[in-house]
Coordinates of C-alpha atoms and ligand atoms in Angstrom, one line a residue:
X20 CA 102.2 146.1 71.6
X21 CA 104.6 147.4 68.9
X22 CA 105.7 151.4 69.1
X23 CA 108.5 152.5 66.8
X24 CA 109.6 149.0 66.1
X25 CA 110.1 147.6 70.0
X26 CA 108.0 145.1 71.4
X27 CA 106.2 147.0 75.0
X28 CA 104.6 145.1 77.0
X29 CA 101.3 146.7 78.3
X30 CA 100.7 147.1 81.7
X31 CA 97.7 145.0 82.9
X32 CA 94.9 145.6 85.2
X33 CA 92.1 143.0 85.6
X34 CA 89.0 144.6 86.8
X35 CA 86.6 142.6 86.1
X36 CA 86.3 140.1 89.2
X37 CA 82.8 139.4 88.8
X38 CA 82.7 138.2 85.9
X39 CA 85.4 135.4 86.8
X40 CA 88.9 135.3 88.8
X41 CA 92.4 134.1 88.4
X42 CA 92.8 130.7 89.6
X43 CA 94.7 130.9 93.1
X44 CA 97.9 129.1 92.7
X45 CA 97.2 126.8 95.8
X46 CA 93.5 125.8 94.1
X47 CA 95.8 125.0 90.6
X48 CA 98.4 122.7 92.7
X49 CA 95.3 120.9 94.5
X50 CA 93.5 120.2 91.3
X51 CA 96.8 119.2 90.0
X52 CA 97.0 116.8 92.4
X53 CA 93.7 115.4 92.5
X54 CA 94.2 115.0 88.9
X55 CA 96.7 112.7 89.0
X56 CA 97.1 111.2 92.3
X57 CA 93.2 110.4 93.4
X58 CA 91.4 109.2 90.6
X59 CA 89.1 107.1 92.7
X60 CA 85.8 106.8 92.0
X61 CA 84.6 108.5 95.7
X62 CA 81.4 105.6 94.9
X63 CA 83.8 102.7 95.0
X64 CA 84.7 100.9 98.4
X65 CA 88.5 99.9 97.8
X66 CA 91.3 102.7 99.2
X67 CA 91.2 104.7 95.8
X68 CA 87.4 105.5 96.2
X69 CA 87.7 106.1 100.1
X70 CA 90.5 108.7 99.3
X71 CA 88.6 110.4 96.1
X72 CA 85.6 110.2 99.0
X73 CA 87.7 111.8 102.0
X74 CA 88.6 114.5 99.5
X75 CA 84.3 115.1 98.6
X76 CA 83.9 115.3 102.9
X77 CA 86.9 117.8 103.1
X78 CA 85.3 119.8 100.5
X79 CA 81.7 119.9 102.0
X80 CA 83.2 120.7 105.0
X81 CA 85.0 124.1 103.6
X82 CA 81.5 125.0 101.9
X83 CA 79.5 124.0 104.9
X84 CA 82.3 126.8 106.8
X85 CA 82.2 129.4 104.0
X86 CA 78.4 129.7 103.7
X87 CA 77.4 128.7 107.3
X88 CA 75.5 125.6 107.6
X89 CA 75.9 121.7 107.8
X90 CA 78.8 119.6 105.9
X91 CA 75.7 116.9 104.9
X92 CA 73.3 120.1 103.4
X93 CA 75.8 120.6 100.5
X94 CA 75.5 119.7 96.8
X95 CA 78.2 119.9 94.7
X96 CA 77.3 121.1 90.9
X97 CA 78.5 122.5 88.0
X98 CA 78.3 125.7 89.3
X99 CA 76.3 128.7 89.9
X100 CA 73.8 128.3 87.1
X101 CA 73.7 124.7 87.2
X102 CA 72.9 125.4 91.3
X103 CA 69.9 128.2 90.4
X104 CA 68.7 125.8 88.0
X105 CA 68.6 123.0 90.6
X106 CA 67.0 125.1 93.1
X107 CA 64.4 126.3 91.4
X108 CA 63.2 123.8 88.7
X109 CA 63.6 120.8 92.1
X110 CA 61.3 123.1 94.0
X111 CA 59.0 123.6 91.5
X112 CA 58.9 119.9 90.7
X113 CA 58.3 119.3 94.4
X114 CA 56.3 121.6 95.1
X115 CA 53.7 121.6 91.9
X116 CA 51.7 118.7 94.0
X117 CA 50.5 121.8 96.3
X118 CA 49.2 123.5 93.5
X119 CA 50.7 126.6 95.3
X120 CA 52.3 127.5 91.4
X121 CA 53.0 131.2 92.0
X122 CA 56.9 131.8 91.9
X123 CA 58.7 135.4 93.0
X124 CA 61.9 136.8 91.6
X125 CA 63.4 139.9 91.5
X126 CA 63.6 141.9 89.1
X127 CA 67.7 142.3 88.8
X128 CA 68.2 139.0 89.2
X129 CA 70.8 137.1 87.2
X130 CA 69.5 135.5 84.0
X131 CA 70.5 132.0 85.5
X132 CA 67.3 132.4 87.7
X133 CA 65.6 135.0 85.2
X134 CA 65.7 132.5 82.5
X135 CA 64.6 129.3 84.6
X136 CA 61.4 131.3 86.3
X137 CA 60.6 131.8 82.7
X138 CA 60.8 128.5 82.0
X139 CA 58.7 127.6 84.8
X140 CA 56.2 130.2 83.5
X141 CA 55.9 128.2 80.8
X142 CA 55.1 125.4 82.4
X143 CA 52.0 127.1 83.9
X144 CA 54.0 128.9 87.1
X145 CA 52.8 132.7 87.8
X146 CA 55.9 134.7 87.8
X147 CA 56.5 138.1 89.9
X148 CA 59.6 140.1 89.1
X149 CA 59.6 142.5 92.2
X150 CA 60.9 145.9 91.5
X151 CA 64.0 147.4 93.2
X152 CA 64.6 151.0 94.5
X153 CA 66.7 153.3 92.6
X154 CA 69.8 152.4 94.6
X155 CA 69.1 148.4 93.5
X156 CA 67.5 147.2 96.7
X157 CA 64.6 144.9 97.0
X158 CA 62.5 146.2 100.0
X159 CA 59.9 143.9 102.3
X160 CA 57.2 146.1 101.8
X161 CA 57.4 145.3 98.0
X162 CA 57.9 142.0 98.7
X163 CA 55.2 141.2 101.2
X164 CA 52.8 143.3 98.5
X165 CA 53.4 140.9 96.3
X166 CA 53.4 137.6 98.2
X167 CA 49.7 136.1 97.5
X168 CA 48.0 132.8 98.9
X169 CA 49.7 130.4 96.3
X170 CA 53.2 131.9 96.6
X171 CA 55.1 128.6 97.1
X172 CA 58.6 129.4 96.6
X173 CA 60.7 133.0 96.2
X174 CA 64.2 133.8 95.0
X175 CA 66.1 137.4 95.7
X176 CA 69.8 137.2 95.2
X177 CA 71.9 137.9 98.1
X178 CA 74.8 140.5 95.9
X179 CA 73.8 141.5 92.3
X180 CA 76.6 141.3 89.9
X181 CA 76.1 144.5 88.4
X182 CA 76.0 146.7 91.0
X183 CA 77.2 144.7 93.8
X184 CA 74.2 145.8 96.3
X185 CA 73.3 143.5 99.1
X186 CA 69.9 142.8 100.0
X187 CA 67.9 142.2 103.3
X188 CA 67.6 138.6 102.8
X189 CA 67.2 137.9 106.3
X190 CA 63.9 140.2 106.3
X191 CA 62.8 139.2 103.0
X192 CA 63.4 135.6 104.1
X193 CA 60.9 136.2 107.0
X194 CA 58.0 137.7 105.1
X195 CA 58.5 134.5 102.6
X196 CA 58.3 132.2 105.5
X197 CA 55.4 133.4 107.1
X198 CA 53.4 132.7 103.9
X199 CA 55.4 129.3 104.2
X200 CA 57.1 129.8 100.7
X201 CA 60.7 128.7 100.2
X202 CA 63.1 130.9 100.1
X203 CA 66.4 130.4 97.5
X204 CA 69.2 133.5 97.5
X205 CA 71.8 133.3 94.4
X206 CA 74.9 134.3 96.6
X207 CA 77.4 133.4 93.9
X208 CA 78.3 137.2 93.7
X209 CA 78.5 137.5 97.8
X210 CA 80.3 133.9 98.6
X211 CA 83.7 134.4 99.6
X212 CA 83.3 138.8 99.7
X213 CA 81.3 139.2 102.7
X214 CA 80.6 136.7 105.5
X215 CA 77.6 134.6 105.3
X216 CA 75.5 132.6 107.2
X217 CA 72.8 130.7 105.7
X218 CA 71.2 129.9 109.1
X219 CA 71.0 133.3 110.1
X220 CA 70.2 134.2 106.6
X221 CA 67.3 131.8 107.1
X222 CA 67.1 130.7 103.4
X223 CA 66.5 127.5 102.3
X224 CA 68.2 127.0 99.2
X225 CA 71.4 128.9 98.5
X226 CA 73.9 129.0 95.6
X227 CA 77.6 129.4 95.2
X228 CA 80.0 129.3 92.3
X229 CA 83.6 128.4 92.5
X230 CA 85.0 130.6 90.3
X231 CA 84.1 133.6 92.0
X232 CA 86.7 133.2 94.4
X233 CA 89.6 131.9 92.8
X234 CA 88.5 128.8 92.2
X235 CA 88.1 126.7 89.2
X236 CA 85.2 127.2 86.7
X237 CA 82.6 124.8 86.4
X238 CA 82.3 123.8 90.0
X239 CA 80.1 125.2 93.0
X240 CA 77.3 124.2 94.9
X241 CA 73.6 124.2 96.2
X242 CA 72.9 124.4 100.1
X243 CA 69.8 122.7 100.8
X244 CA 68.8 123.5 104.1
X245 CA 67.9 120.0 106.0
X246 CA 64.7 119.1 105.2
X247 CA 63.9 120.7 102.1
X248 CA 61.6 119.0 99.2
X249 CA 63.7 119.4 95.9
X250 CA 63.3 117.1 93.2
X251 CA 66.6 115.5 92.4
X252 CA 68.7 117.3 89.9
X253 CA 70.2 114.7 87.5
X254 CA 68.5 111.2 87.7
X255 CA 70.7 108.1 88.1
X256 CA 73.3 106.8 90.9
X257 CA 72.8 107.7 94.5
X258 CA 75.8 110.3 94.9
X259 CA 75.1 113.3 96.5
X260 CA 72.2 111.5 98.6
X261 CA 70.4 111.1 95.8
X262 CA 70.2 114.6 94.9
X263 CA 72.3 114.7 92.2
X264 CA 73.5 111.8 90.1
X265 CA 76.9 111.3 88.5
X266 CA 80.5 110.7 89.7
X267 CA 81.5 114.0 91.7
X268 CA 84.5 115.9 89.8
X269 CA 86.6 115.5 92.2
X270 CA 89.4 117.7 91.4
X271 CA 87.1 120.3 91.0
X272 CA 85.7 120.4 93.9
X273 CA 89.0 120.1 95.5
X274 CA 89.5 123.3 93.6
X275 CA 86.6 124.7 95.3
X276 CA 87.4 123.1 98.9
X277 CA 91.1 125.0 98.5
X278 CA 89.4 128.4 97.4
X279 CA 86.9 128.3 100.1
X280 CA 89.5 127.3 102.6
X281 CA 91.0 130.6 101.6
X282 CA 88.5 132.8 101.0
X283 CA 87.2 131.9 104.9
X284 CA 91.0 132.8 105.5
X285 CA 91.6 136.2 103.8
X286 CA 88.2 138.0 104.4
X287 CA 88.8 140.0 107.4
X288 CA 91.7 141.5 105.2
X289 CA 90.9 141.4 102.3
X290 CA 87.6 142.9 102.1
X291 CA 88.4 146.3 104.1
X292 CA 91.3 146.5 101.5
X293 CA 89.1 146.1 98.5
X294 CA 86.8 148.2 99.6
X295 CA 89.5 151.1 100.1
X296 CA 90.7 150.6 96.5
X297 CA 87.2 150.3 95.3
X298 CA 85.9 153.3 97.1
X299 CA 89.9 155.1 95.9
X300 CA 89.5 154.5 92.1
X301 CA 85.4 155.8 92.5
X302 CA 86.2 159.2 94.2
X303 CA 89.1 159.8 91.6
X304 CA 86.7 158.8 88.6
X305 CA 83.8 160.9 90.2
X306 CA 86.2 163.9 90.8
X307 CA 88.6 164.3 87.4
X308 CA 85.5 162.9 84.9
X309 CA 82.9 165.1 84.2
X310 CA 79.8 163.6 84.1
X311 CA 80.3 160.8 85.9
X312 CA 77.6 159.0 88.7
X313 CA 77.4 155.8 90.8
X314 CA 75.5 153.3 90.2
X315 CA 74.1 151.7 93.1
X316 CA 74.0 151.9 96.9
X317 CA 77.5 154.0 98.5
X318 CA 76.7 151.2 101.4
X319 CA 75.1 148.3 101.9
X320 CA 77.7 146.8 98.6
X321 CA 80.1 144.1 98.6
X322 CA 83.7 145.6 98.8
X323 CA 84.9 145.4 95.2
X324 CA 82.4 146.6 93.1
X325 CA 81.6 149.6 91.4
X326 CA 79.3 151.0 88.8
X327 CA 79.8 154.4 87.4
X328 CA 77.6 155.9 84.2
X329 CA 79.6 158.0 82.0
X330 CA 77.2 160.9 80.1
X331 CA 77.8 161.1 76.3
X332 CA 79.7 157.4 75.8
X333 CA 78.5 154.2 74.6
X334 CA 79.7 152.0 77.3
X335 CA 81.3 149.4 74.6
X336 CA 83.1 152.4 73.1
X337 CA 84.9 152.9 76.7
X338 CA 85.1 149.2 77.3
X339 CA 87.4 148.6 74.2
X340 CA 89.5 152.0 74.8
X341 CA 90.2 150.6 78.4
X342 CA 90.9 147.8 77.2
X343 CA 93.5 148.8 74.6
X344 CA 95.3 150.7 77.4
X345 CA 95.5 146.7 78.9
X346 CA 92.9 147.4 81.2
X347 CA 89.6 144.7 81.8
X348 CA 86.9 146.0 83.1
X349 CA 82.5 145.2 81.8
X350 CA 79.7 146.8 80.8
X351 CA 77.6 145.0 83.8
X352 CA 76.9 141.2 83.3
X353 CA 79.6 139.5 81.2
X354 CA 76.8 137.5 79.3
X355 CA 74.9 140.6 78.0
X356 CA 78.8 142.1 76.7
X357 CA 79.0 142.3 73.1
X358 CA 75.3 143.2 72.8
X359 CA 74.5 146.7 73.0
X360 CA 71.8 145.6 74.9
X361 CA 70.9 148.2 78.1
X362 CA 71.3 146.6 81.2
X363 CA 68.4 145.3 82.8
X364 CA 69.9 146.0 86.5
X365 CA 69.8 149.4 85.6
X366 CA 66.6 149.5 83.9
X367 CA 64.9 148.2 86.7
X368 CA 66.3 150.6 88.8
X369 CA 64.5 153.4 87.2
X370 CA 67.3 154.5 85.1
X371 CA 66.8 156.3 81.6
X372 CA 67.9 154.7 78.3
X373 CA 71.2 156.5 78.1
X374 CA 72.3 155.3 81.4
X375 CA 71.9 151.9 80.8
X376 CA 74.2 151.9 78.2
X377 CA 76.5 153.9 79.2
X378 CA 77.3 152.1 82.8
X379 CA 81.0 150.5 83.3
X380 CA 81.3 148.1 86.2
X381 CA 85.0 147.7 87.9
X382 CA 85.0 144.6 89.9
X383 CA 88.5 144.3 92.0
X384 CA 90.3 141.6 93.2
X385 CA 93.6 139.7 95.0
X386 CA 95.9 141.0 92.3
X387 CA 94.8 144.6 92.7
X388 CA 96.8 147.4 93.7
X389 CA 96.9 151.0 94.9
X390 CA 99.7 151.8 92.4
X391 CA 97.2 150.2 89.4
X392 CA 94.2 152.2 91.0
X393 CA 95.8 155.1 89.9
X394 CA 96.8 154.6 86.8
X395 CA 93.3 153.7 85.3
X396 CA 91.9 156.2 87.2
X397 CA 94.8 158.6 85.7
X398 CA 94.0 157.6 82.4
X399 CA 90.4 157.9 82.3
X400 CA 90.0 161.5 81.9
X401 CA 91.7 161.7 78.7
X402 CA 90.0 158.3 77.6
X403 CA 86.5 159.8 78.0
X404 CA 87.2 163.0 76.8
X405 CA 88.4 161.9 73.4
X406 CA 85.4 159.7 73.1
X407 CA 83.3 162.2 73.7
X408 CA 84.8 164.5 71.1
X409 CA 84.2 161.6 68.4
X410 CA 80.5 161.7 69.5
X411 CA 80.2 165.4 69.1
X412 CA 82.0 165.1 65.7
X413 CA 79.5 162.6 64.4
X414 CA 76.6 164.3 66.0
X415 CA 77.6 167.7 63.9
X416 CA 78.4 166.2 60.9
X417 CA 75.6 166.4 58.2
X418 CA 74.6 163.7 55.8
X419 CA 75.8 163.8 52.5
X420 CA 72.0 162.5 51.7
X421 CA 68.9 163.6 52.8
Ligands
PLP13 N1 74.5 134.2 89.5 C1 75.2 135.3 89.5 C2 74.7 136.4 90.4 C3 76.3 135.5 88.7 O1 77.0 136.6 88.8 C4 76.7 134.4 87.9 C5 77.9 134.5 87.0 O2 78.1 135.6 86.4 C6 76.0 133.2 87.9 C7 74.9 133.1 88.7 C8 76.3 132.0 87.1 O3 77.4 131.3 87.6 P1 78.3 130.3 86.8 O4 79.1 131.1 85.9 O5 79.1 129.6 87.8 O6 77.3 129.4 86.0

């Protein structure tokens, strides 16, 4: 930025973890070196291929710790929507020769698994989008309501992106399985935040995205529980036991092994600490803004998300201020950004038009600090006040035409 002819750099804050994070250095080195030291095909026999291979084991190893199940039950993929597509359209496929074809979403789910239950309601699936409490929380009772003979297969998400509330999957899993439906939970917003265990859990199917925790886009994986019917992703080679052809990307997922490694690592810490900034920078907005409201559950949220409505702004308006003052933050899922279009987390939460499009979402991270808490929250008051002074003005002005 240029002020009366110096060059200032802004200060920076990055806030918006959920849409994507910083590479962690150690995950940049690895890929670095996998780059250009094990290009072995991990299918070929020779040394090359068995190195590129022990570096695919290593990695399903660190998933197989991070998400709490067996080394041979993960699938690597392109990532988290590549990994709801997979589980969804493969149990469909699979599971079509029941005739079972009735398929049950929530209703805040990300479009990743909102768009593919469409699609498989086009293919002559019944779809159920369950509704959520005001606080963004699926309940069983709605759930088993809505669970009918030829439910075959259900998919609640374990964090929403939005909002960051955690549901009951282990309860919702239950109801699911005793109407012998699969169960698939999108945990790409929970993976590497809040400790998992997709055996406890119970799930069957459950999906994680690199690139939530500091690892490289483009990579993450499915976890198919042991057993589980799922037509084959990508037809062609036998890699991934046949569940997924292609030659693996391996430095990818050594990406992903070294950000899983480290996630594992850090989350004692580093979840109490987020969730003391988070819960920091929310008092101080809720106390020095005027109306100002959470969106969401106070508990029951992973640690580094917040959603706050602001009465009287247009949530892009605030977006762009913020992020002229060099700080990133988003109006709710990064994909729906640029649109205007309300939020359909918080529509389905019961919320009225204005506060759909008026919600801001702060997602922290590793970088964050106390010292950069304070500042946004400093400079929000005066942010929102001059926006809402540019609203009144337009409101009061009269048209020059009728
Ligand atoms: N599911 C959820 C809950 C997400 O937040 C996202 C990304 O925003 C995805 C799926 C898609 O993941 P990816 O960007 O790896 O395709």
């Amino acid at each position: 930025m240029v002020r009366g002819g110096a060059t200032i750099d802004l200060v920076r804050s990055y806030l918006d973890h959920n849409a994507t994070t910083p590479v962690d250095p150690a995950v940049a080195d690895a890929v670095d070196r996998a780059m250009r030291e094990e290009f072995g095909n991990p299918s070929s026999v020779h040394v090359y291929g068995q190195r590129a291979k022990a570096l695919l084991d290593r990695a399903r190893h660190s998933v197989a710790t991070l998400v709490g199940g067996d080394p041979a039950e993960v699938v690597f993929t392109s990532g988290g929507t590549e990994s709801d597509n997979f589980a969804l359209r493969g149990a469909a496929e699979a599971l079509e020769i029941t005739g079972r074809k009735h398929v049950i979403a929530s209703a805040i789910e990300h479009e990743a698994v909102l768009q593919t239950v469409k699609a498989l309601g086009r293919r002559g699936w019944r779809v159920t989008l369950l509704p959520v409490t005001q606080e963004g929380i699926v309940t069983p009772e709605t759930l088993a309501a809505a669970i009918e003979p030829d439910t075959s297969l259900v998919s609640i998400m374990h964090a929403n992106n939005e909002i960051g509330s955690v549901q009951p999957i282990r309860e919702l899993c239950a109801i699911a399985h005793a109407h012998k439906a699969l169960f698939h939970t999108d945990a790409v917003q929970s993976a590497g935040k809040i400790p998992m265990d997709a055996r406890t859990l119970g799930v069957d199917l459950l999906s994680i995205s690199a690139h939530k925790f500091y690892g490289p886009k483009g990579v993450g994986a499915l976890w198919i529980k042991r057993g589980t019917r799922l037509a084959s992703a990508m037809t062609g080679g036998r890699q991934e036991r046949n569940r997924r052809a292609g030659t693996e990307n391996v430095p990818a997922i050594t990406g992903l092994q070294v950000a899983a490694d480290l996630a594992v690592g850090k989350m004692d810490k580093e979840s109490p600490r987020l969730a003391a900034l988070r819960d920091r920078l929310e008092a101080k907005i809720l106390d020095t803004v005027d109306g100002t409201a959470r969106n969401g559950p106070g508990e029951g949220r992973v640690p580094n998300t917040t959603n706050i409505s602001f009465d009287g702004i247009e949530a892009e308006s605030l977006l762009i201020a913020l992020d002229l003052e060099g700080v990133a933050v988003s109006t709710g899922s990064a994909c729906s950004s640029g649109t205007l279009e309300p939020s359909h987390v918080l529509k389905a939460m019961g919320f009225p038009l204005h506060r759909t499009q008026n919600s801001i979402r702060f997602s922290l991270g590793a970088s964050n600090t106390e010292e950069e808490i304070d500042r946004v929250a400093a400079l929000l008051p005066g942010i929102v006040h001059r926006l809402r002074q540019v609203t009144a003005g337009k409101a009061t002005q009269t048209p020059a035409t009728a």
